[in-house]
Short mmCIF file of C-alpha atoms in Angstrom, two decimals:
data_model
loop_
_atom_site.label_atom_id
_atom_site.label_comp_id
_atom_site.label_asym_id
_atom_site.label_seq_id
_atom_site.Cartn_x
_atom_site.Cartn_y
_atom_site.Cartn_z
CA MET R 1 20.03 -93.85 57.51
CA ASN R 2 19.99 -90.07 57.85
CA CYS R 3 20.72 -87.72 60.69
CA GLN R 4 17.48 -86.67 62.40
CA LYS R 5 18.67 -83.06 62.70
CA CYS R 6 20.65 -82.15 59.57
CA ARG R 7 19.31 -84.99 57.36
CA ALA R 8 22.82 -85.93 56.33
CA PRO R 9 23.39 -89.60 55.34
CA LEU R 10 25.01 -91.70 58.09
CA LYS R 11 27.21 -94.71 58.06
CA LEU R 12 26.60 -96.94 61.06
CA ASP R 13 29.48 -98.38 63.03
CA ASN R 14 30.30 -102.06 62.51
CA SER R 15 29.63 -102.74 66.16
CA LEU R 16 26.00 -101.92 65.58
CA GLN R 17 25.80 -104.20 62.55
CA ASP R 18 27.14 -107.28 64.44
CA LEU R 19 25.18 -106.45 67.58
CA ASN R 20 24.03 -109.61 69.32
CA ARG R 21 20.84 -109.98 71.27
CA SER R 22 22.43 -109.55 74.70
CA ALA R 23 24.12 -106.29 73.71
CA PHE R 24 20.86 -105.09 72.16
CA ASP R 25 18.95 -105.84 75.37
CA LEU R 26 21.63 -104.14 77.41
CA LEU R 27 21.37 -100.98 75.35
CA THR R 28 17.57 -100.88 75.33
CA ALA R 29 17.14 -101.81 79.01
CA SER R 30 19.68 -99.32 80.35
CA ARG R 31 18.47 -95.94 81.60
CA GLY R 32 20.24 -93.09 83.23
CA GLN R 33 20.49 -93.08 86.98
CA THR R 34 20.09 -89.79 88.76
CA VAL R 35 22.50 -88.93 91.48
CA GLU R 36 20.81 -88.44 94.79
CA PRO R 37 21.71 -85.17 96.39
CA THR R 38 23.83 -85.57 99.49
CA THR R 39 22.94 -82.21 100.91
CA SER R 40 20.43 -82.58 103.65
CA THR R 41 18.13 -79.67 104.26
CA SER R 42 15.63 -79.12 106.90
CA ARG R 43 12.96 -78.33 104.34
CA THR R 44 12.25 -80.37 101.13
CA PRO R 45 11.73 -78.45 97.92
CA PHE R 46 8.51 -80.37 97.16
CA PRO R 47 6.17 -82.78 99.02
CA GLN R 48 7.14 -86.42 99.48
CA GLU R 49 3.87 -87.59 97.92
CA ARG R 50 4.74 -86.01 94.60
CA ASN R 51 8.21 -87.66 94.73
CA ASP R 52 6.70 -91.08 95.29
CA LEU R 53 4.20 -90.56 92.50
CA TYR R 54 6.99 -89.55 90.12
CA ASP R 55 9.08 -92.66 90.97
CA LYS R 56 6.11 -94.96 90.48
CA ALA R 57 5.23 -93.39 87.13
CA SER R 58 8.82 -93.62 85.89
CA GLN R 59 9.07 -97.32 86.87
CA ASP R 60 5.89 -98.24 84.98
CA ALA R 61 6.85 -96.28 81.82
CA SER R 62 7.06 -98.28 78.61
CA SER R 63 8.36 -97.56 75.11
CA PRO R 64 6.29 -95.22 72.93
CA THR R 65 3.59 -96.71 70.77
CA PHE R 66 4.51 -94.88 67.57
CA LYS R 67 7.65 -93.02 66.50
CA ARG R 68 8.02 -91.41 63.14
CA VAL R 69 11.39 -92.15 61.50
CA ILE R 70 12.48 -90.95 58.06
CA PRO R 71 14.22 -93.96 56.49
CA PRO R 72 17.35 -93.45 54.38
CA PRO R 73 17.50 -94.54 50.74
CA TRP R 74 17.80 -98.30 50.41
CA GLN R 75 21.21 -99.19 48.97
CA GLY R 76 22.69 -102.63 48.57
CA ILE R 77 19.44 -104.32 49.57
CA GLY R 78 17.57 -106.82 47.56
CA SER R 79 14.32 -105.98 45.93
CA GLN R 80 12.22 -108.16 48.21
CA ALA R 81 13.89 -106.95 51.37
CA ALA R 82 13.63 -103.31 50.18
CA MET R 83 9.93 -103.69 49.48
CA ALA R 84 9.33 -105.26 52.87
CA ALA R 85 11.31 -102.56 54.64
CA SER R 86 9.56 -99.78 52.69
CA THR R 87 6.19 -101.30 53.51
CA LYS R 88 7.00 -101.39 57.21
CA ALA R 89 8.41 -97.86 57.14
CA GLY R 90 5.40 -96.59 55.25
CA LEU R 91 3.06 -98.19 57.75
CA ARG R 92 4.98 -96.59 60.58
CA GLU R 93 5.28 -93.18 58.94
CA ASN R 94 1.78 -92.67 57.62
CA PRO R 95 -0.25 -91.02 60.40
CA ALA R 96 -3.43 -91.30 58.38
CA MET R 97 -3.51 -95.13 58.70
CA SER R 98 -6.34 -96.53 60.73
CA PHE R 99 -4.10 -99.05 62.55
CA VAL R 100 -0.62 -99.19 64.08
CA MET R 101 1.76 -102.11 63.85
CA LEU R 102 3.18 -103.19 67.18
CA THR R 103 6.43 -105.02 67.56
CA ASP R 104 7.07 -107.84 69.97
CA SER R 105 8.76 -105.54 72.45
CA GLN R 106 5.68 -103.31 72.48
CA VAL R 107 3.21 -106.16 72.96
CA VAL R 108 5.18 -108.07 75.59
CA PRO R 109 6.52 -106.21 78.62
CA PRO R 110 10.13 -105.19 78.17
CA GLN R 111 11.38 -107.28 81.09
CA ALA R 112 9.78 -110.46 79.75
CA VAL R 113 11.02 -109.83 76.24
CA THR R 114 14.44 -109.03 77.51
CA ASN R 115 14.63 -112.09 79.68
CA GLY R 116 13.26 -114.40 77.01
CA SER R 117 15.38 -112.95 74.26
CA SER R 118 18.48 -113.08 76.42
CA LYS R 119 17.84 -116.69 77.22
CA ARG R 120 17.29 -117.48 73.57
CA GLU R 121 20.29 -115.44 72.60
CA HIS R 122 22.46 -117.28 75.06
CA SER R 123 21.16 -120.58 73.84
CA ASN R 124 21.59 -119.50 70.22
CA ALA R 125 25.03 -118.10 70.90
CA SER R 126 26.01 -121.33 72.65
CA GLU R 127 24.46 -123.30 69.86
CA ARG R 128 25.85 -121.12 66.96
CA PRO R 129 29.07 -122.58 65.58
CA PRO R 130 32.12 -120.34 65.52
CA ASN R 131 32.32 -120.22 61.71
CA ALA R 132 28.58 -119.39 61.22
CA SER R 133 27.56 -116.62 58.70
CA PRO R 134 26.36 -113.18 60.02
CA PRO R 135 22.63 -112.38 60.11
CA PRO R 136 21.09 -110.97 56.92
CA LEU R 137 21.17 -107.17 56.15
CA SER R 138 17.43 -106.75 56.55
CA GLN R 139 17.61 -108.10 60.06
CA GLN R 140 20.53 -105.83 60.87
CA ILE R 141 18.64 -102.79 59.52
CA GLU R 142 15.51 -103.72 61.38
CA SER R 143 17.39 -104.20 64.61
CA SER R 144 19.21 -100.88 64.13
CA THR R 145 15.94 -99.08 63.39
CA ARG R 146 14.31 -100.61 66.41
CA LEU R 147 17.30 -99.67 68.56
CA PHE R 148 17.13 -96.04 67.45
CA GLU R 149 13.37 -95.91 67.98
CA ILE R 150 13.74 -97.19 71.51
CA LEU R 151 16.52 -94.71 72.23
CA SER R 152 14.46 -91.84 70.76
CA ALA R 153 11.43 -92.85 72.82
CA ARG R 154 13.44 -92.94 76.06
CA SER R 155 15.02 -89.45 75.59
CA ASP R 156 14.31 -86.02 74.17
CA ILE R 157 16.70 -86.58 71.27
CA ASP R 158 15.77 -88.18 67.99
CA HIS R 159 18.28 -90.86 66.99
CA PRO R 160 20.42 -91.40 64.99
CA ILE R 161 22.42 -88.19 64.79
CA CYS R 162 25.76 -87.39 63.18
CA THR R 163 29.00 -86.45 64.94
CA GLU R 164 28.66 -82.73 64.28
CA CYS R 165 25.08 -82.64 65.54
CA THR R 166 26.23 -84.65 68.56
CA GLU R 167 28.86 -82.07 69.38
CA LEU R 168 26.36 -79.24 68.98
CA LEU R 169 23.90 -81.13 71.13
CA LEU R 170 26.54 -81.75 73.80
CA SER R 171 27.45 -78.05 73.86
CA SER R 172 23.78 -77.04 74.22
CA LEU R 173 23.25 -79.61 76.94
CA GLN R 174 26.40 -78.39 78.70
CA SER R 175 25.06 -74.80 78.66
CA ARG R 176 21.73 -76.01 79.95
CA LEU R 177 23.51 -77.96 82.67
CA SER R 178 25.49 -74.92 83.74
CA SER R 179 22.35 -72.76 83.87
CA ALA R 180 20.54 -75.47 85.83
CA GLN R 181 23.44 -75.69 88.27
CA LYS R 182 23.36 -71.92 88.73
CA GLU R 183 19.63 -72.05 89.32
CA ARG R 184 20.14 -74.90 91.77
CA ASP R 185 22.77 -72.93 93.66
CA ALA R 186 20.41 -69.95 93.79
CA TYR R 187 17.63 -72.09 95.17
CA ILE R 188 20.02 -73.60 97.75
CA CYS R 189 21.11 -70.15 98.86
CA PHE R 190 17.49 -69.03 99.09
CA LEU R 191 16.59 -72.10 101.18
CA LYS R 192 19.54 -71.51 103.48
CA SER R 193 18.57 -67.87 103.98
CA LEU R 194 14.97 -68.86 104.50
CA ASN R 195 15.93 -71.47 107.09
CA THR R 196 18.20 -69.07 108.92
CA THR R 197 15.58 -66.29 108.94
CA SER R 198 12.60 -68.26 110.26
CA PRO R 199 10.20 -65.97 112.21
CA THR R 200 9.86 -66.08 116.02
CA PRO R 201 6.54 -66.44 117.85
CA ALA R 202 6.55 -62.74 118.63
CA GLN R 203 7.05 -61.94 115.00
CA LEU R 204 4.27 -64.34 114.07
CA GLN R 205 1.93 -62.71 116.59
CA LYS R 206 2.85 -59.27 115.29
CA ALA R 207 2.26 -60.41 111.71
CA GLN R 208 -1.06 -61.90 112.79
CA SER R 209 -2.13 -58.61 114.39
CA SER R 210 -1.00 -56.75 111.28
CA LEU R 211 -3.01 -59.16 109.18
CA SER R 212 -6.08 -58.61 111.36
CA SER R 213 -5.75 -54.86 111.14
CA ALA R 214 -5.21 -55.12 107.38
CA ARG R 215 -8.34 -57.22 107.05
CA ALA R 216 -10.30 -54.70 109.13
CA ALA R 217 -8.98 -51.90 106.97
CA GLU R 218 -9.90 -53.93 103.91
CA ALA R 219 -13.45 -54.40 105.20
CA LYS R 220 -13.69 -50.68 105.96
CA ALA R 221 -12.33 -49.82 102.53
CA PHE R 222 -14.76 -52.27 100.96
CA SER R 223 -17.72 -50.65 102.75
CA SER R 224 -16.40 -47.24 101.71
CA LEU R 225 -16.11 -48.56 98.16
CA LEU R 226 -19.73 -49.71 98.27
CA SER R 227 -20.87 -46.29 99.48
CA LEU R 228 -18.77 -44.61 96.80
CA GLU R 229 -20.24 -46.89 94.15
CA LYS R 230 -23.73 -46.03 95.37
CA GLU R 231 -22.84 -42.35 95.30
CA LYS R 232 -21.42 -42.83 91.80
CA THR R 233 -24.69 -44.44 90.72
CA ASP R 234 -26.63 -41.46 92.11
CA LEU R 235 -24.24 -39.07 90.40
CA ASP R 236 -24.65 -40.95 87.11
CA ALA R 237 -28.42 -40.64 87.42
CA GLU R 238 -28.09 -36.93 88.22
CA ILE R 239 -25.72 -36.46 85.28
CA ALA R 240 -28.22 -38.21 82.99
CA ALA R 241 -30.99 -35.90 84.25
CA LEU R 242 -28.75 -32.86 83.75
CA GLU R 243 -27.87 -34.03 80.24
CA ALA R 244 -31.57 -34.39 79.43
CA GLU R 245 -32.17 -30.91 80.85
CA SER R 246 -29.22 -29.63 78.82
CA LEU R 247 -30.69 -31.12 75.65
CA ALA R 248 -34.02 -29.48 76.46
CA LEU R 249 -32.24 -26.16 77.04
CA ASP R 250 -30.37 -26.57 73.75
CA THR R 251 -33.65 -27.13 71.95
CA GLU R 252 -35.16 -24.13 73.71
CA GLU R 253 -32.10 -22.06 72.82
CA GLN R 254 -32.40 -23.07 69.18
CA ASP R 255 -36.08 -22.08 69.21
CA PHE R 256 -35.16 -18.78 70.87
CA TRP R 257 -32.48 -17.98 68.32
CA ARG R 258 -34.81 -19.00 65.51
CA SER R 259 -37.52 -16.67 66.81
CA ARG R 260 -34.91 -14.00 67.48
CA ASN R 261 -33.64 -14.24 63.90
CA ALA R 262 -37.19 -14.06 62.60
CA PHE R 263 -37.83 -11.02 64.80
CA ALA R 264 -34.56 -9.46 63.62
CA LEU R 265 -35.61 -10.00 60.00
CA THR R 266 -39.02 -8.47 60.70
CA LEU R 267 -37.40 -5.58 62.56
CA SER R 268 -34.97 -5.08 59.70
CA GLU R 269 -37.88 -4.99 57.25
CA PHE R 270 -39.69 -2.45 59.44
CA GLN R 271 -36.52 -0.38 59.76
CA ASN R 272 -36.01 -0.50 56.02
CA GLU R 273 -39.63 0.53 55.52
CA ARG R 274 -39.21 3.29 58.13
CA ASP R 275 -36.03 4.50 56.46
CA ALA R 276 -37.79 4.43 53.10
CA LEU R 277 -40.70 6.41 54.56
CA ASN R 278 -38.31 8.88 56.21
CA THR R 279 -36.45 9.27 52.94
CA ALA R 280 -39.70 9.71 51.07
CA TYR R 281 -40.88 12.19 53.73
CA GLU R 282 -37.67 14.18 53.50
CA HIS R 283 -37.89 14.16 49.73
CA ASP R 284 -41.53 15.23 49.84
CA ALA R 285 -40.71 17.91 52.43
CA GLN R 286 -37.91 19.23 50.24
CA GLN R 287 -40.19 19.06 47.24
CA LEU R 288 -42.91 20.88 49.17
CA GLU R 289 -40.46 23.52 50.30
CA ARG R 290 -39.23 23.91 46.76
CA LEU R 291 -42.79 24.14 45.51
CA GLN R 292 -43.66 26.66 48.23
CA ARG R 293 -40.74 28.75 47.15
CA THR R 294 -41.87 28.37 43.58
CA ASN R 295 -44.22 31.12 42.33
CA VAL R 296 -46.61 29.45 40.00
CA TYR R 297 -47.99 32.79 38.87
CA ASN R 298 -44.57 33.97 37.82
CA ASP R 299 -44.02 30.70 35.98
CA CYS R 300 -47.37 30.92 34.21
CA PHE R 301 -47.32 34.65 33.59
CA CYS R 302 -43.82 35.95 32.97
CA ILE R 303 -44.15 39.76 32.53
CA SER R 304 -41.11 41.65 31.31
CA HIS R 305 -40.16 44.20 28.67
CA ASP R 306 -38.38 44.20 25.34
CA GLY R 307 -37.23 47.74 24.63
CA HIS R 308 -40.30 49.93 24.33
CA PHE R 309 -42.63 46.91 24.42
CA GLY R 310 -44.07 45.27 27.44
CA THR R 311 -44.05 41.44 27.13
CA ILE R 312 -46.06 38.68 28.75
CA ASN R 313 -44.74 35.12 28.24
CA GLY R 314 -42.53 36.53 25.49
CA LEU R 315 -45.42 38.05 23.57
CA ARG R 316 -45.04 41.78 22.78
CA LEU R 317 -48.00 44.05 23.42
CA GLY R 318 -47.98 47.31 21.35
CA ARG R 319 -47.31 48.73 17.90
CA LEU R 320 -44.47 50.77 16.51
CA PRO R 321 -43.39 51.87 13.01
CA PRO R 322 -42.18 49.20 10.57
CA PRO R 323 -38.66 48.60 11.92
CA GLN R 324 -40.32 47.39 15.14
CA HIS R 325 -43.61 46.30 13.68
CA VAL R 326 -45.59 43.67 15.65
CA GLU R 327 -48.14 41.39 14.04
CA TRP R 328 -51.71 41.40 15.28
CA ALA R 329 -51.55 37.68 15.96
CA GLU R 330 -48.88 38.30 18.59
CA ILE R 331 -50.82 41.28 20.00
CA ASN R 332 -54.04 39.25 20.23
CA ALA R 333 -52.18 36.38 21.99
CA ALA R 334 -50.62 38.85 24.47
CA LEU R 335 -54.05 40.40 25.21
CA GLY R 336 -55.55 36.93 25.73
CA THR R 337 -52.76 35.99 28.17
CA ALA R 338 -53.24 39.31 30.05
CA ALA R 339 -57.00 38.67 30.30
CA LEU R 340 -56.31 35.19 31.70
CA LEU R 341 -53.88 36.70 34.25
CA LEU R 342 -56.45 39.26 35.39
CA ALA R 343 -59.19 36.64 35.73
CA THR R 344 -56.88 34.28 37.64
CA VAL R 345 -55.75 36.98 40.11
CA ALA R 346 -59.33 38.13 40.69
CA GLU R 347 -60.43 34.57 41.40
CA ARG R 348 -57.43 33.98 43.67
CA LEU R 349 -58.12 37.09 45.72
CA GLY R 350 -61.87 36.55 45.71
CA CYS R 351 -62.69 39.76 43.91
CA GLU R 352 -65.73 40.10 41.62
CA PHE R 353 -65.68 42.81 39.00
CA ARG R 354 -68.61 45.20 39.05
CA GLY R 355 -70.26 45.31 35.67
CA TYR R 356 -67.69 43.14 33.90
CA ARG R 357 -66.93 39.50 33.34
CA ILE R 358 -63.68 38.51 31.65
CA LYS R 359 -63.78 35.57 29.26
CA PRO R 360 -60.17 34.51 28.48
CA MET R 361 -60.29 32.70 25.14
CA GLY R 362 -56.72 32.93 23.89
CA SER R 363 -56.30 35.17 20.84
CA THR R 364 -60.05 35.89 20.78
CA SER R 365 -60.65 36.82 24.42
CA LYS R 366 -63.61 38.97 25.31
CA ILE R 367 -65.10 41.01 28.14
CA GLU R 368 -68.83 41.06 28.88
CA LYS R 369 -70.17 44.37 30.16
CA PHE R 370 -73.38 44.48 32.23
CA ASP R 371 -75.51 47.61 32.56
CA VAL R 372 -76.77 47.25 36.19
CA PRO R 373 -78.66 50.22 37.67
CA ASP R 374 -77.17 51.52 40.88
CA PHE R 375 -79.84 53.37 42.93
CA SER R 376 -77.47 54.28 45.69
CA THR R 377 -75.13 56.11 43.35
CA SER R 378 -77.58 57.27 40.66
CA THR R 379 -77.28 60.88 41.84
CA ALA R 380 -73.53 60.79 42.16
CA PRO R 381 -71.32 62.26 39.49
CA PRO R 382 -70.16 59.87 36.80
CA SER R 383 -66.54 60.21 37.75
CA GLN R 384 -67.27 59.35 41.36
CA SER R 385 -69.48 56.36 40.53
CA SER R 386 -66.91 54.94 38.15
CA SER R 387 -64.07 55.17 40.64
CA THR R 388 -65.60 52.74 43.18
CA ALA R 389 -65.41 48.98 43.27
CA THR R 390 -67.74 46.52 44.96
CA ILE R 391 -66.32 44.02 47.45
CA THR R 392 -68.63 41.06 47.50
CA THR R 393 -66.55 38.59 49.49
CA SER R 394 -63.66 38.50 51.88
CA PRO R 395 -60.17 38.81 50.41
CA THR R 396 -59.52 35.11 50.80
CA ALA R 397 -63.01 33.75 50.08
CA PRO R 398 -63.54 31.96 46.76
CA LEU R 399 -65.88 33.33 44.14
CA SER R 400 -69.44 32.00 44.48
CA PRO R 401 -70.88 30.98 41.11
CA SER R 402 -74.45 30.92 42.38
CA TYR R 403 -74.20 34.47 43.71
CA SER R 404 -72.50 35.63 40.54
CA GLN R 405 -75.18 34.02 38.47
CA SER R 406 -77.84 35.72 40.56
CA LYS R 407 -76.16 39.05 39.98
CA HIS R 408 -75.93 38.34 36.30
CA ASP R 409 -79.56 37.44 36.22
CA GLN R 410 -80.34 41.00 37.30
CA THR R 411 -78.50 42.30 34.26
CA GLN R 412 -80.76 44.26 31.94
CA LYS R 413 -78.29 44.48 29.06
CA THR R 414 -75.03 42.63 28.19
CA THR R 415 -72.49 43.99 25.79
CA THR R 416 -69.60 41.89 24.48
CA LEU R 417 -66.34 43.75 24.05
CA ASP R 418 -63.44 42.35 22.01
CA LEU R 419 -59.86 42.15 23.20
CA PHE R 420 -58.51 41.40 19.76
CA SER R 421 -58.36 42.91 16.29
CA SER R 422 -58.79 41.27 12.95
CA GLY R 423 -55.79 43.06 11.39
CA ASP R 424 -54.55 46.27 9.82
CA LEU R 425 -57.09 48.74 8.49
CA PRO R 426 -57.40 49.44 4.77
CA LEU R 427 -55.26 52.16 3.32
CA GLY R 428 -56.61 55.58 4.23
CA ALA R 429 -58.97 54.19 6.87
CA ASN R 430 -59.45 56.00 10.15
CA LYS R 431 -58.13 54.54 13.41
CA PHE R 432 -61.51 55.08 14.98
CA LEU R 433 -62.57 51.89 13.22
CA HIS R 434 -60.81 50.14 16.18
CA ARG R 435 -63.61 51.24 18.47
CA ARG R 436 -64.49 47.65 19.48
CA LEU R 437 -60.86 47.03 20.50
CA ASP R 438 -60.75 50.41 22.22
CA ALA R 439 -63.90 49.64 24.19
CA GLY R 440 -62.43 46.28 25.22
CA MET R 441 -59.12 47.89 26.24
CA ALA R 442 -60.98 50.50 28.32
CA ALA R 443 -62.98 47.74 30.04
CA PHE R 444 -59.72 45.80 30.63
CA LEU R 445 -58.14 48.90 32.20
CA ASP R 446 -61.24 49.45 34.36
CA CYS R 447 -60.96 45.83 35.61
CA ILE R 448 -57.32 46.49 36.59
CA ARG R 449 -58.47 49.62 38.47
CA GLN R 450 -61.25 47.74 40.32
CA LEU R 451 -58.81 44.94 41.28
CA GLY R 452 -56.25 47.51 42.47
CA ASP R 453 -58.91 49.24 44.61
CA PHE R 454 -59.90 45.86 46.02
CA VAL R 455 -56.30 45.06 46.96
CA GLU R 456 -55.87 48.48 48.53
CA GLN R 457 -59.07 48.15 50.61
CA SER R 458 -58.24 44.56 51.70
CA ALA R 459 -54.70 45.59 52.69
CA SER R 460 -55.99 48.51 54.79
CA ALA R 461 -58.63 46.28 56.41
CA SER R 462 -56.03 43.57 57.39
CA PRO R 463 -53.56 44.78 60.07
CA THR R 464 -51.15 41.87 59.43
CA SER R 465 -50.89 42.47 55.70
CA ASN R 466 -47.60 43.41 54.14
CA THR R 467 -47.46 47.16 53.45
CA THR R 468 -45.03 49.44 51.77
CA PRO R 469 -42.57 50.83 54.32
CA THR R 470 -42.65 54.37 52.88
CA LYS R 471 -46.36 54.97 52.41
CA GLY R 472 -47.84 52.24 54.62
CA ILE R 473 -50.45 51.19 52.01
CA VAL R 474 -50.65 48.90 48.95
CA LYS R 475 -51.36 50.85 45.75
CA LEU R 476 -50.96 50.38 42.02
CA PRO R 477 -47.70 51.79 40.62
CA TYR R 478 -49.59 53.87 38.00
CA GLU R 479 -52.79 55.84 38.58
CA ILE R 480 -55.76 54.85 36.45
CA LYS R 481 -58.54 57.31 35.57
CA LYS R 482 -61.24 56.20 33.22
CA ASP R 483 -59.46 55.04 30.02
CA LYS R 484 -56.11 56.63 30.91
CA ILE R 485 -53.21 55.17 32.90
CA HIS R 486 -50.52 57.53 34.08
CA GLY R 487 -52.09 60.19 31.79
CA VAL R 488 -51.82 58.03 28.66
CA SER R 489 -54.96 56.71 26.93
CA ILE R 490 -55.32 52.97 26.49
CA LYS R 491 -57.35 53.44 23.32
CA LEU R 492 -55.57 52.88 20.02
CA GLY R 493 -57.71 55.43 18.17
CA ALA R 494 -57.11 58.20 20.72
CA GLY R 495 -53.40 58.58 20.11
CA THR R 496 -50.40 57.33 18.23
CA ASP R 497 -48.88 53.86 18.20
CA GLU R 498 -46.14 54.97 20.57
CA THR R 499 -48.62 56.27 23.19
CA TRP R 500 -50.72 53.11 22.91
CA THR R 501 -47.61 50.96 23.29
CA ARG R 502 -46.59 52.92 26.39
CA ALA R 503 -50.07 52.61 27.89
CA CYS R 504 -50.03 48.82 27.30
CA LYS R 505 -46.65 48.63 29.01
CA TYR R 506 -48.04 50.53 32.02
CA ALA R 507 -51.04 48.17 32.14
CA LEU R 508 -48.76 45.09 32.15
CA THR R 509 -46.71 46.66 34.96
CA CYS R 510 -49.85 47.07 37.07
CA SER R 511 -50.84 43.50 36.23
CA LYS R 512 -47.43 42.28 37.46
CA PHE R 513 -47.98 44.19 40.71
CA LEU R 514 -51.35 42.50 41.20
CA LEU R 515 -49.75 39.13 40.38
CA ALA R 516 -47.07 39.64 43.05
CA HIS R 517 -49.73 40.59 45.62
CA ALA R 518 -51.70 37.43 44.79
CA SER R 519 -48.53 35.34 45.22
CA ASN R 520 -47.85 36.87 48.65
CA ALA R 521 -51.45 36.35 49.71
CA GLY R 522 -51.26 32.72 48.61
CA SER R 523 -48.03 32.14 50.58
CA ARG R 524 -49.63 33.63 53.72
CA VAL R 525 -52.66 31.41 53.35
CA SER R 526 -50.50 28.29 52.88
CA LYS R 527 -48.38 29.15 55.95
CA GLY R 528 -51.51 29.69 58.02
CA VAL R 529 -52.89 26.31 56.93
CA GLY R 530 -49.54 24.62 57.66
CA ALA R 531 -49.36 26.19 61.13
#
């Protein structure tokens, strides 16, 4: 056999091997007797009914139906006995079997078996001779196994156990006993104190009144709890409504911010467009101011001088000996530009030449002369009739083509005068062969005179016009009489090249004066329109 705790192999005592039936019954039938407590208390630790029930149940207790035992290795046993023992042990140990083998002691009540076996044992012992052989080993093992099973069933300890395990078990039981005794002493002390401190009727009545007041307070607290729970329910409902309102406000806020962002984007676009328009307006205003300060006539007709020559747009007008010789192509281009200047200024000021019409055609410009009879001045001297100019319109009124055409229709004779020359004359030719150019130059000078008279008359008629501070009137810088300007003839055949060059320079100077007056008149008109 093996120890049921450490599984160490055991060697049974010889007293257990030669155990007779009476000793076996004595060991199996004995049970521990509990010592009745001698201390009498006025109060039992538990009811008497439970004590009676416990005693009755312990008297009717029988051996367990099944106990699992691990058999030791079979040594010194015959093959048949070992097989029988292993079969019985296997039947007892296998919990999966569908049946359980019961011994005689389990089928028959223990008292009957004990009594019958003891009687038979006594009879057998009385009948066994003194020199009889001991029982077989299988019977001894079976009896020992049965003895240990009964002992294990009647206690909390699995038998058999070795000496060392027994000592350990005794020490653990001793510690448990000491702790149980301490617990018992504590309970005894508590019972004694409880018995000595039993309440009086007054204390009971006071406790009863306290209990009543506590119950009343509990009922009041319970009713208050119910009201608080109802209030909590109302508050939960109100919180739910507020949460729903909060969600609605959140949605409304999101819509507001979305619309606000869209409005901000639109406003930003409008501001950008406004800034762009303001920038464009400022640029246009600056451009307009720059253009107002710009004199288009000076840009188109730049009149200056180059030594003895007067120049217009860099073209020299005049002739000098070969070191300063000027080609006729340049002279013709300068005369064409001067004719264009005179026609432009006359149109700008609204002046119509009497008896002349300038046709600027570049290097081949011409002047048409009309012979119109003048009945009002037919008796006047020629010098007096030629020194007057006709004002047909106001100084700022544009030229009327229909009226001009009607005047031209009254013309009886038209003569075309050239403002150009084909080139140098043949060797030995007379300068009077330039009579066509001379006639054109005289007509050109007469147009300058008429335009100067027109400017002088318009300046004297307008009180707000700009006047010269010294003389108080607007007048040409050089006096023009017939074909002479400042006493110098404009005709090439009437003098030398130097005199003709000087006369052309004087004519360009008067043209620049007229150009400046036209620029000032234009600036006044633009300011009046802007105001």
